[in-house]
Amino acid sequence: MANKLKLGIPKGSLQDATLALFARAGWNIYASGRSYFPTIDDTEIECMLVRAQEMARYVEHGALDAGLTGNDWVLENLADVERVTSLTYSKQSNTRVKWVLAVPEDSPFQKPEDLEGKTIATELVEYTKRYFAEKKINVKVEFSWGATEVKPPTLADAIVEVTETGSSLRANRLRIIETLMESETQLIANKTSWADDWKREKIETLSLMLNGAMAAQSQVGLMLNVEKSNLDAVLAVLPALNSPTVNQLHDSNWVAVNTILEQSTVRDVIPQLKAAGGTGIVEYPLSKVVL
């Protein structure tokens, strides 16, 4: 029987961003209808859609060889898994999310200690309990089934909720008084699977290509021609990822320069390159950057 890697894909808010990342990394995953078993164009991988909140438990227990989930849910479940790599993306952006303690704007609470004897609503129950226990603050932590932002002050005194931008909290007139943790997506593996040579190599390949796709999102390639007499001036402009590649052109007085740089710098760099003597400047997108 051929080797197979059982891979968990997070169902829900991370699903679309994860499928898009895999496509950039070279794997096309097709999730359709009500099926929890999407197809993938790799005969060595079997995919299953699993809620991010449960992923770490299934990976720990061996139902899955590997999966993608937030570090927050690994900590929530105290899962004993191999953390292969961090992939900083979320449903809206390529940034970490925050789990915050929030209260109504007009409440008297200013710090966690002010919530002594109060009720906290959250989906991150166990981590929140441990957080307050470490601070020796006695609170009641209740599981929230959803719409957590609307619960204070009627159904809870405060909430612990995940946020990317804080816009939902502000829209519900909530004020952050503490950040409990920052979290990002991680590729995790079952420890027995990680000890298997074939599965480990397959997981490491996934890690390499996913990281390459992530790195390429903020980078672009740039190539240009320049006379040798102006080469030093051009190279002084370039904030290269590594040393730029310089190749001799047919005309012995000219060279071609190829490099990678942050997309956010291009609008400033290209005019400087033009002024330094660069010509035939071409910017092109990257699919992967593997360091």
PDB file of C-alpha atoms in Angstrom:
ATOM      1  CA  MET A   1       0.000   0.000   0.000  1.00  0.00           C
ATOM      2  CA  ALA A   2       1.353   3.398  -1.016  1.00  0.00           C
ATOM      3  CA  ASN A   3       2.391   5.855   1.684  1.00  0.00           C
ATOM      4  CA  LYS A   4      -0.255   8.404   2.577  1.00  0.00           C
ATOM      5  CA  LEU A   5      -0.061  11.537   4.698  1.00  0.00           C
ATOM      6  CA  LYS A   6      -3.310  12.349   6.498  1.00  0.00           C
ATOM      7  CA  LEU A   7      -3.483  16.159   6.511  1.00  0.00           C
ATOM      8  CA  GLY A   8      -5.954  18.316   8.416  1.00  0.00           C
ATOM      9  CA  ILE A   9      -7.147  21.520   6.746  1.00  0.00           C
ATOM     10  CA  PRO A  10      -8.837  24.039   9.091  1.00  0.00           C
ATOM     11  CA  LYS A  11     -12.550  24.333   8.401  1.00  0.00           C
ATOM     12  CA  GLY A  12     -14.197  27.714   8.959  1.00  0.00           C
ATOM     13  CA  SER A  13     -12.604  31.141   9.045  1.00  0.00           C
ATOM     14  CA  LEU A  14      -9.120  29.925   8.038  1.00  0.00           C
ATOM     15  CA  GLN A  15     -10.282  27.592   5.280  1.00  0.00           C
ATOM     16  CA  ASP A  16     -10.242  29.922   2.272  1.00  0.00           C
ATOM     17  CA  ALA A  17      -6.921  31.512   3.249  1.00  0.00           C
ATOM     18  CA  THR A  18      -5.390  28.057   3.762  1.00  0.00           C
ATOM     19  CA  LEU A  19      -6.568  26.716   0.401  1.00  0.00           C
ATOM     20  CA  ALA A  20      -5.221  29.848  -1.298  1.00  0.00           C
ATOM     21  CA  LEU A  21      -1.848  29.409   0.429  1.00  0.00           C
ATOM     22  CA  PHE A  22      -1.620  25.764  -0.657  1.00  0.00           C
ATOM     23  CA  ALA A  23      -2.426  26.786  -4.247  1.00  0.00           C
ATOM     24  CA  ARG A  24       0.450  29.284  -4.209  1.00  0.00           C
ATOM     25  CA  ALA A  25       2.696  26.571  -2.740  1.00  0.00           C
ATOM     26  CA  GLY A  26       1.821  24.171  -5.574  1.00  0.00           C
ATOM     27  CA  TRP A  27      -1.040  22.024  -4.225  1.00  0.00           C
ATOM     28  CA  ASN A  28      -4.580  22.500  -5.498  1.00  0.00           C
ATOM     29  CA  ILE A  29      -7.174  21.448  -2.934  1.00  0.00           C
ATOM     30  CA  TYR A  30     -10.817  21.270  -3.987  1.00  0.00           C
ATOM     31  CA  ALA A  31     -13.457  21.482  -1.251  1.00  0.00           C
ATOM     32  CA  SER A  32     -17.008  21.160  -2.500  1.00  0.00           C
ATOM     33  CA  GLY A  33     -20.485  20.738  -1.084  1.00  0.00           C
ATOM     34  CA  ARG A  34     -20.853  19.184   2.346  1.00  0.00           C
ATOM     35  CA  SER A  35     -17.901  16.817   2.041  1.00  0.00           C
ATOM     36  CA  TYR A  36     -15.307  16.910   4.793  1.00  0.00           C
ATOM     37  CA  PHE A  37     -12.784  15.169   2.528  1.00  0.00           C
ATOM     38  CA  PRO A  38     -11.540  17.616  -0.117  1.00  0.00           C
ATOM     39  CA  THR A  39      -9.531  16.326  -3.046  1.00  0.00           C
ATOM     40  CA  ILE A  40      -5.914  17.300  -3.629  1.00  0.00           C
ATOM     41  CA  ASP A  41      -3.700  16.910  -6.691  1.00  0.00           C
ATOM     42  CA  ASP A  42      -1.146  14.845  -4.769  1.00  0.00           C
ATOM     43  CA  THR A  43      -1.703  11.106  -4.534  1.00  0.00           C
ATOM     44  CA  GLU A  44       0.454  10.931  -1.400  1.00  0.00           C
ATOM     45  CA  ILE A  45      -1.834  13.205   0.658  1.00  0.00           C
ATOM     46  CA  GLU A  46      -5.349  12.672   2.001  1.00  0.00           C
ATOM     47  CA  CYS A  47      -7.083  15.799   3.275  1.00  0.00           C
ATOM     48  CA  MET A  48      -9.776  16.227   5.888  1.00  0.00           C
ATOM     49  CA  LEU A  49     -11.551  19.408   6.950  1.00  0.00           C
ATOM     50  CA  VAL A  50     -11.418  19.800  10.730  1.00  0.00           C
ATOM     51  CA  ARG A  51     -12.318  22.753  12.940  1.00  0.00           C
ATOM     52  CA  ALA A  52      -9.160  24.591  13.996  1.00  0.00           C
ATOM     53  CA  GLN A  53     -10.292  24.307  17.617  1.00  0.00           C
ATOM     54  CA  GLU A  54     -10.127  20.488  17.419  1.00  0.00           C
ATOM     55  CA  MET A  55      -7.175  20.036  15.079  1.00  0.00           C
ATOM     56  CA  ALA A  56      -4.443  19.722  17.724  1.00  0.00           C
ATOM     57  CA  ARG A  57      -6.297  16.916  19.549  1.00  0.00           C
ATOM     58  CA  TYR A  58      -6.754  14.859  16.394  1.00  0.00           C
ATOM     59  CA  VAL A  59      -3.109  15.334  15.428  1.00  0.00           C
ATOM     60  CA  GLU A  60      -1.936  14.445  18.942  1.00  0.00           C
ATOM     61  CA  HIS A  61      -4.008  11.254  19.003  1.00  0.00           C
ATOM     62  CA  GLY A  62      -2.876  10.167  15.512  1.00  0.00           C
ATOM     63  CA  ALA A  63      -6.158  10.478  13.627  1.00  0.00           C
ATOM     64  CA  LEU A  64      -4.189  12.947  11.478  1.00  0.00           C
ATOM     65  CA  ASP A  65      -0.479  12.929  10.698  1.00  0.00           C
ATOM     66  CA  ALA A  66      -0.313  16.704  10.395  1.00  0.00           C
ATOM     67  CA  GLY A  67      -2.567  19.723  10.291  1.00  0.00           C
ATOM     68  CA  LEU A  68      -2.779  23.492  10.324  1.00  0.00           C
ATOM     69  CA  THR A  69      -4.243  25.302  13.288  1.00  0.00           C
ATOM     70  CA  GLY A  70      -3.603  28.300  15.476  1.00  0.00           C
ATOM     71  CA  ASN A  71      -1.037  28.215  18.243  1.00  0.00           C
ATOM     72  CA  ASP A  72      -3.899  29.367  20.477  1.00  0.00           C
ATOM     73  CA  TRP A  73      -5.726  26.042  20.049  1.00  0.00           C
ATOM     74  CA  VAL A  74      -2.565  24.032  20.655  1.00  0.00           C
ATOM     75  CA  LEU A  75      -2.201  25.880  23.955  1.00  0.00           C
ATOM     76  CA  GLU A  76      -5.913  25.605  24.762  1.00  0.00           C
ATOM     77  CA  ASN A  77      -5.755  21.813  24.433  1.00  0.00           C
ATOM     78  CA  LEU A  78      -2.229  21.492  25.893  1.00  0.00           C
ATOM     79  CA  ALA A  79      -1.626  19.220  22.910  1.00  0.00           C
ATOM     80  CA  ASP A  80       1.592  17.223  22.780  1.00  0.00           C
ATOM     81  CA  VAL A  81       2.436  17.708  19.106  1.00  0.00           C
ATOM     82  CA  GLU A  82       5.462  18.563  16.996  1.00  0.00           C
ATOM     83  CA  ARG A  83       5.424  22.231  16.013  1.00  0.00           C
ATOM     84  CA  VAL A  84       6.873  22.122  12.503  1.00  0.00           C
ATOM     85  CA  THR A  85       6.662  25.757  11.444  1.00  0.00           C
ATOM     86  CA  SER A  86       4.759  28.989  12.000  1.00  0.00           C
ATOM     87  CA  LEU A  87       2.804  30.509   9.112  1.00  0.00           C
ATOM     88  CA  THR A  88       1.695  34.021   9.894  1.00  0.00           C
ATOM     89  CA  TYR A  89      -1.638  34.365   8.127  1.00  0.00           C
ATOM     90  CA  SER A  90      -5.247  34.677   9.219  1.00  0.00           C
ATOM     91  CA  LYS A  91      -8.632  35.020   7.554  1.00  0.00           C
ATOM     92  CA  GLN A  92      -8.172  38.726   6.733  1.00  0.00           C
ATOM     93  CA  SER A  93      -4.454  39.413   6.708  1.00  0.00           C
ATOM     94  CA  ASN A  94      -0.923  38.101   7.073  1.00  0.00           C
ATOM     95  CA  THR A  95      -0.649  39.181  10.683  1.00  0.00           C
ATOM     96  CA  ARG A  96      -0.960  37.543  14.063  1.00  0.00           C
ATOM     97  CA  VAL A  97      -4.293  37.578  15.857  1.00  0.00           C
ATOM     98  CA  LYS A  98      -4.701  38.584  19.491  1.00  0.00           C
ATOM     99  CA  TRP A  99      -6.779  37.109  22.279  1.00  0.00           C
ATOM    100  CA  VAL A 100      -7.839  40.060  24.405  1.00  0.00           C
ATOM    101  CA  LEU A 101      -9.744  40.702  27.598  1.00  0.00           C
ATOM    102  CA  ALA A 102     -12.453  43.241  26.820  1.00  0.00           C
ATOM    103  CA  VAL A 103     -15.134  45.004  28.825  1.00  0.00           C
ATOM    104  CA  PRO A 104     -17.918  47.478  27.999  1.00  0.00           C
ATOM    105  CA  GLU A 105     -16.634  50.969  27.234  1.00  0.00           C
ATOM    106  CA  ASP A 106     -18.516  52.492  30.188  1.00  0.00           C
ATOM    107  CA  SER A 107     -17.644  49.787  32.724  1.00  0.00           C
ATOM    108  CA  PRO A 108     -15.474  50.605  35.766  1.00  0.00           C
ATOM    109  CA  PHE A 109     -13.055  47.729  35.036  1.00  0.00           C
ATOM    110  CA  GLN A 110      -9.559  48.895  34.140  1.00  0.00           C
ATOM    111  CA  LYS A 111      -7.387  45.832  34.746  1.00  0.00           C
ATOM    112  CA  PRO A 112      -7.816  42.050  35.144  1.00  0.00           C
ATOM    113  CA  GLU A 113      -7.731  42.309  38.958  1.00  0.00           C
ATOM    114  CA  ASP A 114     -10.918  44.400  38.833  1.00  0.00           C
ATOM    115  CA  LEU A 115     -12.798  41.329  37.594  1.00  0.00           C
ATOM    116  CA  GLU A 116     -12.475  39.419  40.880  1.00  0.00           C
ATOM    117  CA  GLY A 117     -15.657  37.361  41.343  1.00  0.00           C
ATOM    118  CA  LYS A 118     -16.986  38.288  37.888  1.00  0.00           C
ATOM    119  CA  THR A 119     -18.038  36.188  34.881  1.00  0.00           C
ATOM    120  CA  ILE A 120     -15.923  35.898  31.721  1.00  0.00           C
ATOM    121  CA  ALA A 121     -17.382  34.534  28.465  1.00  0.00           C
ATOM    122  CA  THR A 122     -15.014  33.004  25.921  1.00  0.00           C
ATOM    123  CA  GLU A 123     -14.408  30.152  23.523  1.00  0.00           C
ATOM    124  CA  LEU A 124     -10.863  29.837  24.872  1.00  0.00           C
ATOM    125  CA  VAL A 125     -12.005  28.439  28.198  1.00  0.00           C
ATOM    126  CA  GLU A 126      -9.086  26.391  29.529  1.00  0.00           C
ATOM    127  CA  TYR A 127      -6.393  28.890  28.607  1.00  0.00           C
ATOM    128  CA  THR A 128      -8.439  31.705  30.162  1.00  0.00           C
ATOM    129  CA  LYS A 129      -8.904  29.701  33.366  1.00  0.00           C
ATOM    130  CA  ARG A 130      -5.161  29.125  33.585  1.00  0.00           C
ATOM    131  CA  TYR A 131      -4.447  32.784  32.886  1.00  0.00           C
ATOM    132  CA  PHE A 132      -6.594  34.038  35.768  1.00  0.00           C
ATOM    133  CA  ALA A 133      -5.460  31.222  38.067  1.00  0.00           C
ATOM    134  CA  GLU A 134      -1.819  32.240  37.544  1.00  0.00           C
ATOM    135  CA  LYS A 135      -2.755  35.776  38.546  1.00  0.00           C
ATOM    136  CA  LYS A 136      -4.723  34.409  41.536  1.00  0.00           C
ATOM    137  CA  ILE A 137      -7.878  36.194  40.369  1.00  0.00           C
ATOM    138  CA  ASN A 138     -11.080  34.312  41.149  1.00  0.00           C
ATOM    139  CA  VAL A 139     -13.446  34.482  38.161  1.00  0.00           C
ATOM    140  CA  LYS A 140     -16.116  32.310  36.574  1.00  0.00           C
ATOM    141  CA  VAL A 141     -15.204  31.355  32.998  1.00  0.00           C
ATOM    142  CA  GLU A 142     -18.114  30.308  30.781  1.00  0.00           C
ATOM    143  CA  PHE A 143     -17.935  28.798  27.313  1.00  0.00           C
ATOM    144  CA  SER A 144     -19.383  31.036  24.634  1.00  0.00           C
ATOM    145  CA  TRP A 145     -21.096  29.363  21.712  1.00  0.00           C
ATOM    146  CA  GLY A 146     -20.781  32.454  19.530  1.00  0.00           C
ATOM    147  CA  ALA A 147     -21.648  36.158  19.309  1.00  0.00           C
ATOM    148  CA  THR A 148     -19.368  36.653  22.301  1.00  0.00           C
ATOM    149  CA  GLU A 149     -19.094  40.424  21.741  1.00  0.00           C
ATOM    150  CA  VAL A 150     -22.778  41.015  22.538  1.00  0.00           C
ATOM    151  CA  LYS A 151     -22.737  39.295  25.939  1.00  0.00           C
ATOM    152  CA  PRO A 152     -21.384  42.087  28.190  1.00  0.00           C
ATOM    153  CA  PRO A 153     -22.761  43.451  30.358  1.00  0.00           C
ATOM    154  CA  THR A 154     -26.010  41.443  30.496  1.00  0.00           C
ATOM    155  CA  LEU A 155     -24.731  37.867  30.095  1.00  0.00           C
ATOM    156  CA  ALA A 156     -21.114  38.361  31.219  1.00  0.00           C
ATOM    157  CA  ASP A 157     -19.006  41.037  32.837  1.00  0.00           C
ATOM    158  CA  ALA A 158     -16.166  40.674  30.343  1.00  0.00           C
ATOM    159  CA  ILE A 159     -15.060  38.529  27.436  1.00  0.00           C
ATOM    160  CA  VAL A 160     -11.870  36.979  26.144  1.00  0.00           C
ATOM    161  CA  GLU A 161     -12.103  37.170  22.366  1.00  0.00           C
ATOM    162  CA  VAL A 162      -9.870  36.852  19.321  1.00  0.00           C
ATOM    163  CA  THR A 163      -9.363  39.900  17.132  1.00  0.00           C
ATOM    164  CA  GLU A 164      -7.359  40.907  14.090  1.00  0.00           C
ATOM    165  CA  THR A 165      -8.256  44.575  13.743  1.00  0.00           C
ATOM    166  CA  GLY A 166     -10.409  45.295  16.805  1.00  0.00           C
ATOM    167  CA  SER A 167     -13.215  46.603  14.588  1.00  0.00           C
ATOM    168  CA  SER A 168     -15.828  44.141  15.869  1.00  0.00           C
ATOM    169  CA  LEU A 169     -15.007  45.016  19.475  1.00  0.00           C
ATOM    170  CA  ARG A 170     -15.305  48.724  18.770  1.00  0.00           C
ATOM    171  CA  ALA A 171     -18.565  48.195  16.902  1.00  0.00           C
ATOM    172  CA  ASN A 172     -19.974  46.513  20.008  1.00  0.00           C
ATOM    173  CA  ARG A 173     -18.660  49.283  22.272  1.00  0.00           C
ATOM    174  CA  LEU A 174     -16.068  47.139  23.999  1.00  0.00           C
ATOM    175  CA  ARG A 175     -12.723  48.261  25.396  1.00  0.00           C
ATOM    176  CA  ILE A 176      -9.575  46.106  25.584  1.00  0.00           C
ATOM    177  CA  ILE A 177      -7.932  46.056  29.015  1.00  0.00           C
ATOM    178  CA  GLU A 178      -5.393  43.241  28.482  1.00  0.00           C
ATOM    179  CA  THR A 179      -3.889  41.085  25.745  1.00  0.00           C
ATOM    180  CA  LEU A 180      -3.643  37.462  26.858  1.00  0.00           C
ATOM    181  CA  MET A 181      -1.668  36.183  23.884  1.00  0.00           C
ATOM    182  CA  GLU A 182      -0.786  36.650  20.242  1.00  0.00           C
ATOM    183  CA  SER A 183      -1.320  33.673  17.976  1.00  0.00           C
ATOM    184  CA  GLU A 184      -0.501  32.568  14.453  1.00  0.00           C
ATOM    185  CA  THR A 185      -1.194  29.560  12.285  1.00  0.00           C
ATOM    186  CA  GLN A 186       1.138  26.597  12.728  1.00  0.00           C
ATOM    187  CA  LEU A 187       1.827  23.416  10.834  1.00  0.00           C
ATOM    188  CA  ILE A 188       1.833  20.709  13.499  1.00  0.00           C
ATOM    189  CA  ALA A 189       2.566  16.990  13.315  1.00  0.00           C
ATOM    190  CA  ASN A 190       1.813  13.868  15.292  1.00  0.00           C
ATOM    191  CA  LYS A 191       5.005  12.832  17.108  1.00  0.00           C
ATOM    192  CA  THR A 192       4.860   9.248  15.883  1.00  0.00           C
ATOM    193  CA  SER A 193       4.316  10.431  12.319  1.00  0.00           C
ATOM    194  CA  TRP A 194       7.208  12.870  12.719  1.00  0.00           C
ATOM    195  CA  ALA A 195       9.457   9.948  13.679  1.00  0.00           C
ATOM    196  CA  ASP A 196       8.529   8.122  10.464  1.00  0.00           C
ATOM    197  CA  ASP A 197      11.143   9.000   7.806  1.00  0.00           C
ATOM    198  CA  TRP A 198       8.762   9.127   4.850  1.00  0.00           C
ATOM    199  CA  LYS A 199       6.077  11.144   6.612  1.00  0.00           C
ATOM    200  CA  ARG A 200       8.605  13.541   8.096  1.00  0.00           C
ATOM    201  CA  GLU A 201      10.114  14.214   4.678  1.00  0.00           C
ATOM    202  CA  LYS A 202       6.634  14.844   3.233  1.00  0.00           C
ATOM    203  CA  ILE A 203       5.718  17.212   6.078  1.00  0.00           C
ATOM    204  CA  GLU A 204       9.038  19.042   5.729  1.00  0.00           C
ATOM    205  CA  THR A 205       8.361  19.459   2.002  1.00  0.00           C
ATOM    206  CA  LEU A 206       4.986  20.997   2.833  1.00  0.00           C
ATOM    207  CA  SER A 207       6.677  23.307   5.328  1.00  0.00           C
ATOM    208  CA  LEU A 208       9.330  24.398   2.835  1.00  0.00           C
ATOM    209  CA  MET A 209       6.876  25.183   0.057  1.00  0.00           C
ATOM    210  CA  LEU A 210       4.268  26.844   2.272  1.00  0.00           C
ATOM    211  CA  ASN A 211       6.937  29.093   3.770  1.00  0.00           C
ATOM    212  CA  GLY A 212       8.207  29.867   0.286  1.00  0.00           C
ATOM    213  CA  ALA A 213       4.724  30.894  -0.808  1.00  0.00           C
ATOM    214  CA  MET A 214       4.323  33.030   2.307  1.00  0.00           C
ATOM    215  CA  ALA A 215       7.655  34.777   1.753  1.00  0.00           C
ATOM    216  CA  ALA A 216       6.796  35.563  -1.870  1.00  0.00           C
ATOM    217  CA  GLN A 217       3.612  37.426  -0.959  1.00  0.00           C
ATOM    218  CA  SER A 218       5.433  40.578   0.076  1.00  0.00           C
ATOM    219  CA  GLN A 219       8.326  40.306  -2.409  1.00  0.00           C
ATOM    220  CA  VAL A 220       8.749  41.056  -6.100  1.00  0.00           C
ATOM    221  CA  GLY A 221      11.505  40.418  -8.600  1.00  0.00           C
ATOM    222  CA  LEU A 222      13.214  43.286 -10.376  1.00  0.00           C
ATOM    223  CA  MET A 223      15.497  43.160 -13.380  1.00  0.00           C
ATOM    224  CA  LEU A 224      17.176  45.923 -15.334  1.00  0.00           C
ATOM    225  CA  ASN A 225      20.108  46.722 -17.603  1.00  0.00           C
ATOM    226  CA  VAL A 226      22.844  49.174 -16.740  1.00  0.00           C
ATOM    227  CA  GLU A 227      26.156  50.316 -18.160  1.00  0.00           C
ATOM    228  CA  LYS A 228      29.109  49.024 -16.180  1.00  0.00           C
ATOM    229  CA  SER A 229      30.158  52.579 -15.375  1.00  0.00           C
ATOM    230  CA  ASN A 230      26.862  53.051 -13.492  1.00  0.00           C
ATOM    231  CA  LEU A 231      26.720  49.610 -11.857  1.00  0.00           C
ATOM    232  CA  ASP A 232      27.988  50.696  -8.431  1.00  0.00           C
ATOM    233  CA  ALA A 233      25.410  53.502  -8.295  1.00  0.00           C
ATOM    234  CA  VAL A 234      22.614  51.067  -9.165  1.00  0.00           C
ATOM    235  CA  LEU A 235      23.742  48.456  -6.636  1.00  0.00           C
ATOM    236  CA  ALA A 236      23.855  51.124  -3.930  1.00  0.00           C
ATOM    237  CA  VAL A 237      20.118  51.702  -4.456  1.00  0.00           C
ATOM    238  CA  LEU A 238      19.040  48.064  -4.188  1.00  0.00           C
ATOM    239  CA  PRO A 239      17.949  46.692  -0.775  1.00  0.00           C
ATOM    240  CA  ALA A 240      18.598  43.148  -1.958  1.00  0.00           C
ATOM    241  CA  LEU A 241      17.386  39.977  -0.263  1.00  0.00           C
ATOM    242  CA  ASN A 242      20.783  38.544  -1.112  1.00  0.00           C
ATOM    243  CA  SER A 243      23.529  39.898  -3.369  1.00  0.00           C
ATOM    244  CA  PRO A 244      21.948  40.830  -6.723  1.00  0.00           C
ATOM    245  CA  THR A 245      22.727  38.662  -9.722  1.00  0.00           C
ATOM    246  CA  VAL A 246      24.806  40.528 -12.300  1.00  0.00           C
ATOM    247  CA  ASN A 247      25.208  39.021 -15.794  1.00  0.00           C
ATOM    248  CA  GLN A 248      27.232  40.209 -18.752  1.00  0.00           C
ATOM    249  CA  LEU A 249      25.170  41.272 -21.803  1.00  0.00           C
ATOM    250  CA  HIS A 250      26.211  40.874 -25.439  1.00  0.00           C
ATOM    251  CA  ASP A 251      27.446  44.453 -25.368  1.00  0.00           C
ATOM    252  CA  SER A 252      30.546  44.227 -23.179  1.00  0.00           C
ATOM    253  CA  ASN A 253      29.815  47.659 -21.697  1.00  0.00           C
ATOM    254  CA  TRP A 254      26.455  46.580 -20.279  1.00  0.00           C
ATOM    255  CA  VAL A 255      25.253  44.131 -17.610  1.00  0.00           C
ATOM    256  CA  ALA A 256      21.863  42.802 -16.484  1.00  0.00           C
ATOM    257  CA  VAL A 257      20.935  43.020 -12.802  1.00  0.00           C
ATOM    258  CA  ASN A 258      18.348  40.747 -11.206  1.00  0.00           C
ATOM    259  CA  THR A 259      17.219  40.969  -7.592  1.00  0.00           C
ATOM    260  CA  ILE A 260      14.354  40.530  -5.108  1.00  0.00           C
ATOM    261  CA  LEU A 261      12.968  43.271  -2.898  1.00  0.00           C
ATOM    262  CA  GLU A 262       9.991  44.163  -0.734  1.00  0.00           C
ATOM    263  CA  GLN A 263       6.993  45.167  -2.831  1.00  0.00           C
ATOM    264  CA  SER A 264       6.367  48.141  -0.556  1.00  0.00           C
ATOM    265  CA  THR A 265       9.735  49.656  -1.557  1.00  0.00           C
ATOM    266  CA  VAL A 266       9.308  49.402  -5.339  1.00  0.00           C
ATOM    267  CA  ARG A 267       7.642  52.782  -5.839  1.00  0.00           C
ATOM    268  CA  ASP A 268      10.648  54.473  -4.243  1.00  0.00           C
ATOM    269  CA  VAL A 269      13.374  52.239  -5.665  1.00  0.00           C
ATOM    270  CA  ILE A 270      12.470  52.314  -9.372  1.00  0.00           C
ATOM    271  CA  PRO A 271      12.815  56.119  -9.759  1.00  0.00           C
ATOM    272  CA  GLN A 272      16.160  55.926  -7.935  1.00  0.00           C
ATOM    273  CA  LEU A 273      17.341  53.140 -10.258  1.00  0.00           C
ATOM    274  CA  LYS A 274      16.316  55.188 -13.286  1.00  0.00           C
ATOM    275  CA  ALA A 275      18.219  58.183 -11.948  1.00  0.00           C
ATOM    276  CA  ALA A 276      21.286  56.002 -11.287  1.00  0.00           C
ATOM    277  CA  GLY A 277      21.408  54.853 -14.907  1.00  0.00           C
ATOM    278  CA  GLY A 278      19.183  51.777 -14.909  1.00  0.00           C
ATOM    279  CA  THR A 279      17.127  51.082 -18.028  1.00  0.00           C
ATOM    280  CA  GLY A 280      14.688  48.418 -19.213  1.00  0.00           C
ATOM    281  CA  ILE A 281      13.441  48.055 -15.641  1.00  0.00           C
ATOM    282  CA  VAL A 282      10.965  45.192 -15.242  1.00  0.00           C
ATOM    283  CA  GLU A 283       9.060  44.271 -12.077  1.00  0.00           C
ATOM    284  CA  TYR A 284       7.605  40.760 -11.922  1.00  0.00           C
ATOM    285  CA  PRO A 285       5.605  38.759  -9.350  1.00  0.00           C
ATOM    286  CA  LEU A 286       7.025  35.809  -7.426  1.00  0.00           C
ATOM    287  CA  SER A 287       5.250  32.594  -6.524  1.00  0.00           C
ATOM    288  CA  LYS A 288       7.767  31.345  -3.987  1.00  0.00           C
ATOM    289  CA  VAL A 289      10.899  32.560  -2.237  1.00  0.00           C
ATOM    290  CA  VAL A 290      12.832  29.670  -0.691  1.00  0.00           C
ATOM    291  CA  LEU A 291      15.777  30.687   1.457  1.00  0.00           C
TER     292      LEU A 291
END
